[in-house]
Short mmCIF file of C-alpha atoms in Angstrom, two decimals:
data_model
loop_
_atom_site.label_atom_id
_atom_site.label_comp_id
_atom_site.label_asym_id
_atom_site.label_seq_id
_atom_site.Cartn_x
_atom_site.Cartn_y
_atom_site.Cartn_z
CA MET G 196 17.77 10.06 15.96
CA THR G 197 17.48 10.50 12.23
CA ARG G 198 16.13 13.01 9.71
CA VAL G 199 15.41 11.43 6.33
CA LEU G 200 15.06 13.30 3.04
CA LEU G 201 12.88 11.18 0.74
CA PHE G 202 12.44 11.84 -2.97
CA GLY G 203 9.53 10.22 -4.82
CA ALA G 204 7.17 9.89 -1.85
CA SER G 205 4.14 10.30 -4.14
CA GLY G 206 5.00 7.14 -6.10
CA PHE G 207 4.16 3.49 -5.52
CA ILE G 208 7.37 2.49 -3.75
CA GLY G 209 8.04 5.94 -2.33
CA GLY G 210 4.68 6.14 -0.59
CA HIS G 211 5.26 2.86 1.20
CA ALA G 212 8.83 3.90 2.03
CA ARG G 213 7.52 7.13 3.57
CA ASP G 214 5.12 5.15 5.78
CA ALA G 215 7.80 2.68 6.87
CA LEU G 216 10.33 5.39 7.66
CA ALA G 217 7.79 7.49 9.57
CA ALA G 218 6.80 4.46 11.66
CA ASP G 219 10.39 3.74 12.75
CA PRO G 220 11.05 5.15 16.25
CA ARG G 221 14.59 6.09 15.26
CA VAL G 222 13.30 8.55 12.67
CA THR G 223 12.42 12.01 13.95
CA GLU G 224 11.25 13.45 10.63
CA VAL G 225 10.71 12.39 7.03
CA ILE G 226 11.00 15.36 4.65
CA CYS G 227 9.34 14.72 1.28
CA PRO G 228 9.95 17.60 -1.15
CA GLY G 229 7.63 17.75 -4.14
CA ARG G 230 8.74 18.64 -7.65
CA ALA G 231 7.81 22.27 -7.01
CA THR G 232 10.51 22.35 -4.33
CA TYR G 233 13.14 20.47 -6.31
CA ASP G 234 12.74 18.41 -9.47
CA LEU G 235 15.31 15.62 -9.50
CA LEU G 236 14.73 14.94 -13.19
CA ASP G 237 15.42 18.48 -14.40
CA GLY G 238 17.03 20.34 -11.51
CA GLU G 239 20.68 21.31 -11.25
CA PRO G 240 23.05 19.71 -8.70
CA ALA G 241 23.79 23.15 -7.21
CA ALA G 242 20.12 23.68 -6.33
CA LEU G 243 19.98 20.18 -4.84
CA ALA G 244 23.00 21.02 -2.70
CA VAL G 245 21.15 24.09 -1.40
CA LEU G 246 18.21 21.90 -0.39
CA LEU G 247 20.52 19.41 1.32
CA ARG G 248 22.18 22.16 3.34
CA GLU G 249 18.78 23.47 4.42
CA VAL G 250 17.45 20.07 5.47
CA ALA G 251 20.73 18.65 6.86
CA PRO G 252 19.51 15.04 6.56
CA ASP G 253 21.11 12.01 8.16
CA ALA G 254 19.87 9.88 5.26
CA VAL G 255 18.71 10.58 1.70
CA VAL G 256 16.46 8.06 -0.05
CA ASN G 257 15.67 8.27 -3.75
CA CYS G 258 12.56 6.52 -5.08
CA VAL G 259 12.45 8.59 -8.29
CA GLY G 260 13.09 6.72 -11.54
CA ALA G 261 11.56 5.58 -14.82
CA LEU G 262 10.34 2.20 -16.05
CA THR G 263 9.52 3.27 -19.59
CA GLY G 264 10.52 5.93 -22.10
CA SER G 265 13.25 6.58 -24.62
CA ALA G 266 16.84 5.66 -23.90
CA ALA G 267 17.58 9.33 -23.18
CA GLN G 268 14.66 9.57 -20.75
CA LEU G 269 15.68 6.38 -18.95
CA VAL G 270 19.31 7.49 -18.65
CA ASN G 271 18.21 10.85 -17.29
CA ALA G 272 15.86 9.34 -14.69
CA ASN G 273 17.99 6.40 -13.60
CA THR G 274 21.60 7.44 -14.26
CA VAL G 275 21.82 11.23 -14.30
CA VAL G 276 19.65 11.49 -11.19
CA ALA G 277 22.05 9.13 -9.40
CA ALA G 278 25.01 11.30 -10.45
CA LYS G 279 23.25 14.47 -9.24
CA LEU G 280 22.55 12.92 -5.86
CA LEU G 281 26.14 11.79 -5.44
CA GLU G 282 27.57 15.16 -6.45
CA ALA G 283 25.24 17.21 -4.27
CA THR G 284 25.43 14.90 -1.25
CA ALA G 285 29.23 14.83 -1.33
CA ALA G 286 29.27 18.63 -1.42
CA ALA G 287 26.47 19.49 1.00
CA ALA G 288 25.68 16.50 3.25
CA PRO G 289 28.71 14.19 3.25
CA GLN G 290 27.64 12.62 6.53
CA ALA G 291 24.32 11.37 5.07
CA ARG G 292 23.58 7.80 4.04
CA LEU G 293 22.42 7.79 0.41
CA VAL G 294 20.04 5.06 -0.77
CA ARG G 295 18.82 4.56 -4.33
CA LEU G 296 16.60 1.95 -5.98
CA GLY G 297 18.22 -0.04 -8.76
CA SER G 298 16.72 -2.94 -10.69
CA ALA G 299 17.03 -6.66 -11.30
CA GLY G 300 17.09 -5.63 -14.95
CA GLU G 301 20.76 -4.82 -14.39
CA TYR G 302 21.58 -8.54 -14.42
CA GLY G 303 20.15 -9.53 -17.80
CA PRO G 304 19.62 -13.20 -18.79
CA LEU G 305 20.93 -15.84 -16.39
CA PRO G 306 22.70 -18.81 -18.00
CA GLN G 307 21.45 -21.19 -15.32
CA ARG G 308 18.32 -21.17 -13.21
CA VAL G 309 20.02 -20.41 -9.93
CA PRO G 310 19.40 -17.46 -7.57
CA VAL G 311 21.49 -14.49 -8.65
CA THR G 312 23.87 -12.89 -6.17
CA GLU G 313 25.12 -9.31 -6.18
CA GLU G 314 28.52 -10.58 -7.38
CA ALA G 315 27.11 -12.09 -10.58
CA PRO G 316 28.13 -10.42 -13.85
CA ALA G 317 25.69 -7.70 -14.85
CA ARG G 318 24.80 -7.90 -18.54
CA PRO G 319 21.61 -5.87 -19.10
CA VAL G 320 19.85 -6.30 -22.43
CA SER G 321 17.66 -3.18 -22.41
CA ALA G 322 18.15 0.56 -22.14
CA TYR G 323 16.26 0.34 -18.85
CA GLY G 324 18.72 -2.16 -17.37
CA VAL G 325 21.73 -0.26 -18.72
CA SER G 326 20.48 3.00 -17.22
CA HIS G 327 20.07 1.42 -13.79
CA LEU G 328 23.39 -0.42 -13.94
CA ALA G 329 25.17 2.85 -14.65
CA GLY G 330 23.50 4.45 -11.63
CA THR G 331 24.39 1.51 -9.43
CA ARG G 332 27.98 1.51 -10.60
CA LEU G 333 28.31 5.22 -9.83
CA PHE G 334 27.05 4.52 -6.30
CA GLN G 335 29.51 1.63 -5.92
CA LEU G 336 32.45 3.72 -7.00
CA ALA G 337 31.54 6.65 -4.75
CA GLY G 338 30.91 4.39 -1.78
CA GLU G 339 34.09 2.39 -2.20
CA ALA G 340 36.11 5.61 -2.54
CA GLY G 341 34.58 6.98 0.65
CA GLU G 342 33.15 10.02 -1.14
CA VAL G 343 29.56 9.24 -0.07
CA ASP G 344 28.05 6.53 2.16
CA ALA G 345 25.94 5.14 -0.68
CA VAL G 346 24.02 1.92 -1.32
CA SER G 347 21.95 0.75 -4.29
CA LEU G 348 19.09 -1.71 -3.71
CA ARG G 349 18.54 -3.94 -6.75
CA VAL G 350 14.77 -4.23 -6.71
CA PHE G 351 13.25 -7.28 -8.40
CA ASN G 352 9.49 -7.18 -9.17
CA PRO G 353 7.73 -5.02 -6.56
CA ILE G 354 4.02 -5.70 -6.07
CA GLY G 355 1.39 -4.68 -3.59
CA PRO G 356 -1.42 -2.23 -2.87
CA GLY G 357 -1.46 0.81 -5.14
CA MET G 358 0.77 -0.59 -7.86
CA SER G 359 0.76 1.03 -11.28
CA GLN G 360 -0.59 -0.39 -14.50
CA GLU G 361 2.99 -0.07 -15.82
CA ASN G 362 3.51 -3.39 -13.97
CA LEU G 363 2.00 -6.73 -14.97
CA LEU G 364 -0.17 -7.38 -11.92
CA GLY G 365 -1.41 -3.79 -11.76
CA ARG G 366 -2.38 -4.05 -15.41
CA ALA G 367 -4.00 -7.47 -14.89
CA ALA G 368 -5.99 -6.18 -11.90
CA ALA G 369 -7.33 -3.25 -13.93
CA ARG G 370 -8.38 -5.52 -16.81
CA ILE G 371 -10.02 -8.06 -14.54
CA ARG G 372 -11.90 -5.28 -12.75
CA ALA G 373 -13.10 -3.89 -16.09
CA ALA G 374 -14.14 -7.37 -17.26
CA LEU G 375 -16.15 -7.97 -14.10
CA ALA G 376 -17.84 -4.58 -14.46
CA ASP G 377 -18.72 -5.17 -18.13
CA GLY G 378 -19.58 -8.87 -17.89
CA ALA G 379 -16.73 -9.76 -20.26
CA THR G 380 -15.64 -13.38 -20.34
CA GLU G 381 -11.98 -12.89 -21.25
CA ILE G 382 -9.07 -10.52 -20.87
CA THR G 383 -5.84 -10.26 -22.86
CA LEU G 384 -2.35 -9.77 -21.45
CA GLY G 385 1.14 -10.20 -22.84
CA PRO G 386 3.10 -13.47 -22.53
CA LEU G 387 3.00 -14.97 -19.02
CA SER G 388 5.56 -17.77 -19.26
CA ALA G 389 8.47 -15.92 -17.65
CA TYR G 390 9.42 -16.59 -14.04
CA ARG G 391 9.82 -13.56 -11.82
CA ASP G 392 10.78 -12.77 -8.24
CA PHE G 393 7.81 -10.82 -6.85
CA VAL G 394 8.59 -8.87 -3.68
CA ASP G 395 5.91 -7.12 -1.64
CA VAL G 396 6.37 -3.35 -1.69
CA ARG G 397 5.87 -3.21 2.09
CA ASP G 398 8.73 -5.66 2.59
CA LEU G 399 10.78 -3.55 0.19
CA ALA G 400 9.92 -0.44 2.22
CA ALA G 401 11.19 -2.21 5.33
CA LEU G 402 14.48 -2.93 3.56
CA ILE G 403 14.77 0.69 2.42
CA THR G 404 14.33 1.75 6.04
CA VAL G 405 16.94 -0.71 7.30
CA ALA G 406 19.40 0.36 4.59
CA ALA G 407 18.90 4.03 5.44
CA LEU G 408 19.36 3.52 9.19
CA ALA G 409 21.96 0.73 9.48
CA PRO G 410 25.02 1.85 11.47
CA ALA G 411 27.40 0.67 8.75
CA LEU G 412 27.35 -0.96 5.32
CA ARG G 413 29.72 -3.69 4.19
CA HIS G 414 28.58 -3.66 0.56
CA ARG G 415 27.26 -1.04 -1.84
CA VAL G 416 24.78 -3.24 -3.72
CA VAL G 417 22.03 -5.32 -2.07
CA ASN G 418 19.39 -7.48 -3.77
CA ALA G 419 15.80 -6.66 -2.84
CA GLY G 420 13.61 -9.63 -3.73
CA SER G 421 11.53 -12.41 -2.20
CA GLY G 422 14.03 -15.18 -2.92
CA ARG G 423 11.39 -17.12 -4.89
CA ALA G 424 10.79 -17.48 -8.64
CA VAL G 425 7.15 -17.78 -9.72
CA SER G 426 5.70 -17.82 -13.21
CA ALA G 427 3.79 -14.72 -14.23
CA ARG G 428 0.99 -17.07 -15.29
CA GLN G 429 0.71 -18.44 -11.75
CA ALA G 430 0.71 -14.94 -10.27
CA VAL G 431 -2.08 -13.79 -12.59
CA ALA G 432 -4.08 -16.93 -11.77
CA LEU G 433 -3.81 -16.12 -8.06
CA LEU G 434 -5.07 -12.61 -8.83
CA ALA G 435 -8.02 -13.98 -10.79
CA ASP G 436 -8.88 -16.25 -7.85
CA ALA G 437 -8.70 -13.32 -5.42
CA ALA G 438 -11.03 -11.35 -7.70
CA GLY G 439 -13.48 -14.20 -8.22
CA TYR G 440 -12.87 -13.98 -11.96
CA ASP G 441 -13.27 -17.25 -13.86
CA GLY G 442 -13.06 -15.97 -17.43
CA ALA G 443 -10.35 -16.74 -19.95
CA ILE G 444 -6.94 -15.10 -19.74
CA ARG G 445 -5.48 -14.77 -23.23
CA GLU G 446 -1.79 -14.19 -23.92
CA ALA G 447 -0.79 -12.18 -26.98
CA GLY G 448 1.91 -9.87 -28.27
CA VAL G 449 5.22 -9.32 -26.52
CA GLY G 450 6.14 -8.16 -23.05
CA PRO G 451 7.93 -4.91 -22.13
CA GLN G 452 11.28 -4.49 -23.88
CA ARG G 453 12.99 -4.14 -20.51
CA SER G 454 12.20 -7.77 -19.61
CA GLN G 455 11.31 -9.83 -22.68
CA ALA G 456 14.82 -11.33 -23.07
CA VAL G 457 14.88 -12.65 -19.46
CA ASP G 458 12.72 -15.74 -18.98
CA TRP G 459 13.72 -16.55 -15.40
CA ILE G 460 15.13 -14.62 -12.49
CA GLN G 461 15.30 -15.13 -8.75
CA ALA G 462 17.16 -13.11 -6.14
CA ASP G 463 19.64 -14.48 -3.70
CA ILE G 464 18.73 -12.37 -0.67
CA GLY G 465 21.41 -13.71 1.66
CA ARG G 466 23.32 -10.42 1.78
CA ALA G 467 20.27 -8.48 2.99
CA ALA G 468 19.60 -11.15 5.62
CA HIS G 469 23.16 -11.53 6.90
CA GLU G 470 24.28 -7.91 6.79
CA LEU G 471 21.06 -5.99 7.41
CA GLY G 472 18.93 -8.52 9.27
CA TRP G 473 16.14 -8.23 6.69
CA SER G 474 13.94 -10.87 5.13
CA PRO G 475 10.49 -10.58 3.52
CA VAL G 476 7.52 -11.52 5.69
CA ARG G 477 4.63 -11.58 3.17
CA ASP G 478 3.94 -14.47 0.82
CA LEU G 479 2.78 -14.04 -2.77
CA ALA G 480 -0.85 -15.00 -2.07
CA THR G 481 -1.13 -12.33 0.64
CA SER G 482 0.42 -9.66 -1.59
CA ILE G 483 -1.96 -10.48 -4.43
CA LYS G 484 -5.05 -10.48 -2.22
CA ASP G 485 -4.01 -7.05 -0.97
CA ILE G 486 -3.54 -5.76 -4.53
CA TRP G 487 -7.11 -6.70 -5.30
CA ALA G 488 -8.51 -5.39 -2.02
CA ALA G 489 -6.80 -2.02 -2.54
CA GLY G 490 -9.00 -1.19 -5.54
CA ASP G 491 -8.09 0.30 -8.88
CA ALA G 492 -4.44 0.43 -9.85
CA ARG G 493 -3.18 3.94 -10.63
#
């Protein structure tokens, strides 16, 4: 039976991870410390080690990170946090499985439109991608050296109920909802031509659970996607249909810096299937209907 220490349970992915872990019969307890107990962003590794000794977890899952901010803020949230977790876990809970969330942004542009495997060269083109790649590489090195039983899940584009307006479909849902309330006949979003791999957050939570509880890991990096590439324009159109919105959808400006240089990406999810027995079970239409049904994005 397993005790899991989960950081970031109040967030979009973390909340779903908490639910999935708590529902697994192998898990006896999910401990979710708030920032008042220990702040991963600003806390010292020594204080984290104290918490780990008190909890004595069998697995530690980190869903804390940053999508936006300065380069220094991104490195702190996505790289330094990874280093703290490795240092404290090695010192205070070396028996624990350590799981972090990385990003498809680690790969950068793909020269050909083929599904990207975990062995593909990682050439991030944004501070966001660089910060996550550094965290993933630290996990790889520690895991391969046997210092910590660590794995990094490279998350593609997570969507689903409760998603933030920091993400395209969360932002689109909020603008469509406002347009319907005001009687507006158009909304404006950034460019929608890029193809993305949208993975349902509940499927991602299932993979987090499997990664935390698997008896053994063969690899230290695992793609977490749907295995399908869909244009952002098509995804937004499905959302408009789910909402009953028939107004115009304008495209203007530029997308987030973390993704504007990548026009197509799709995960090869064979490693997760073959080694962890995981595959997504929700299709894009279902995920998008559930985004709309969940109400306002946070």
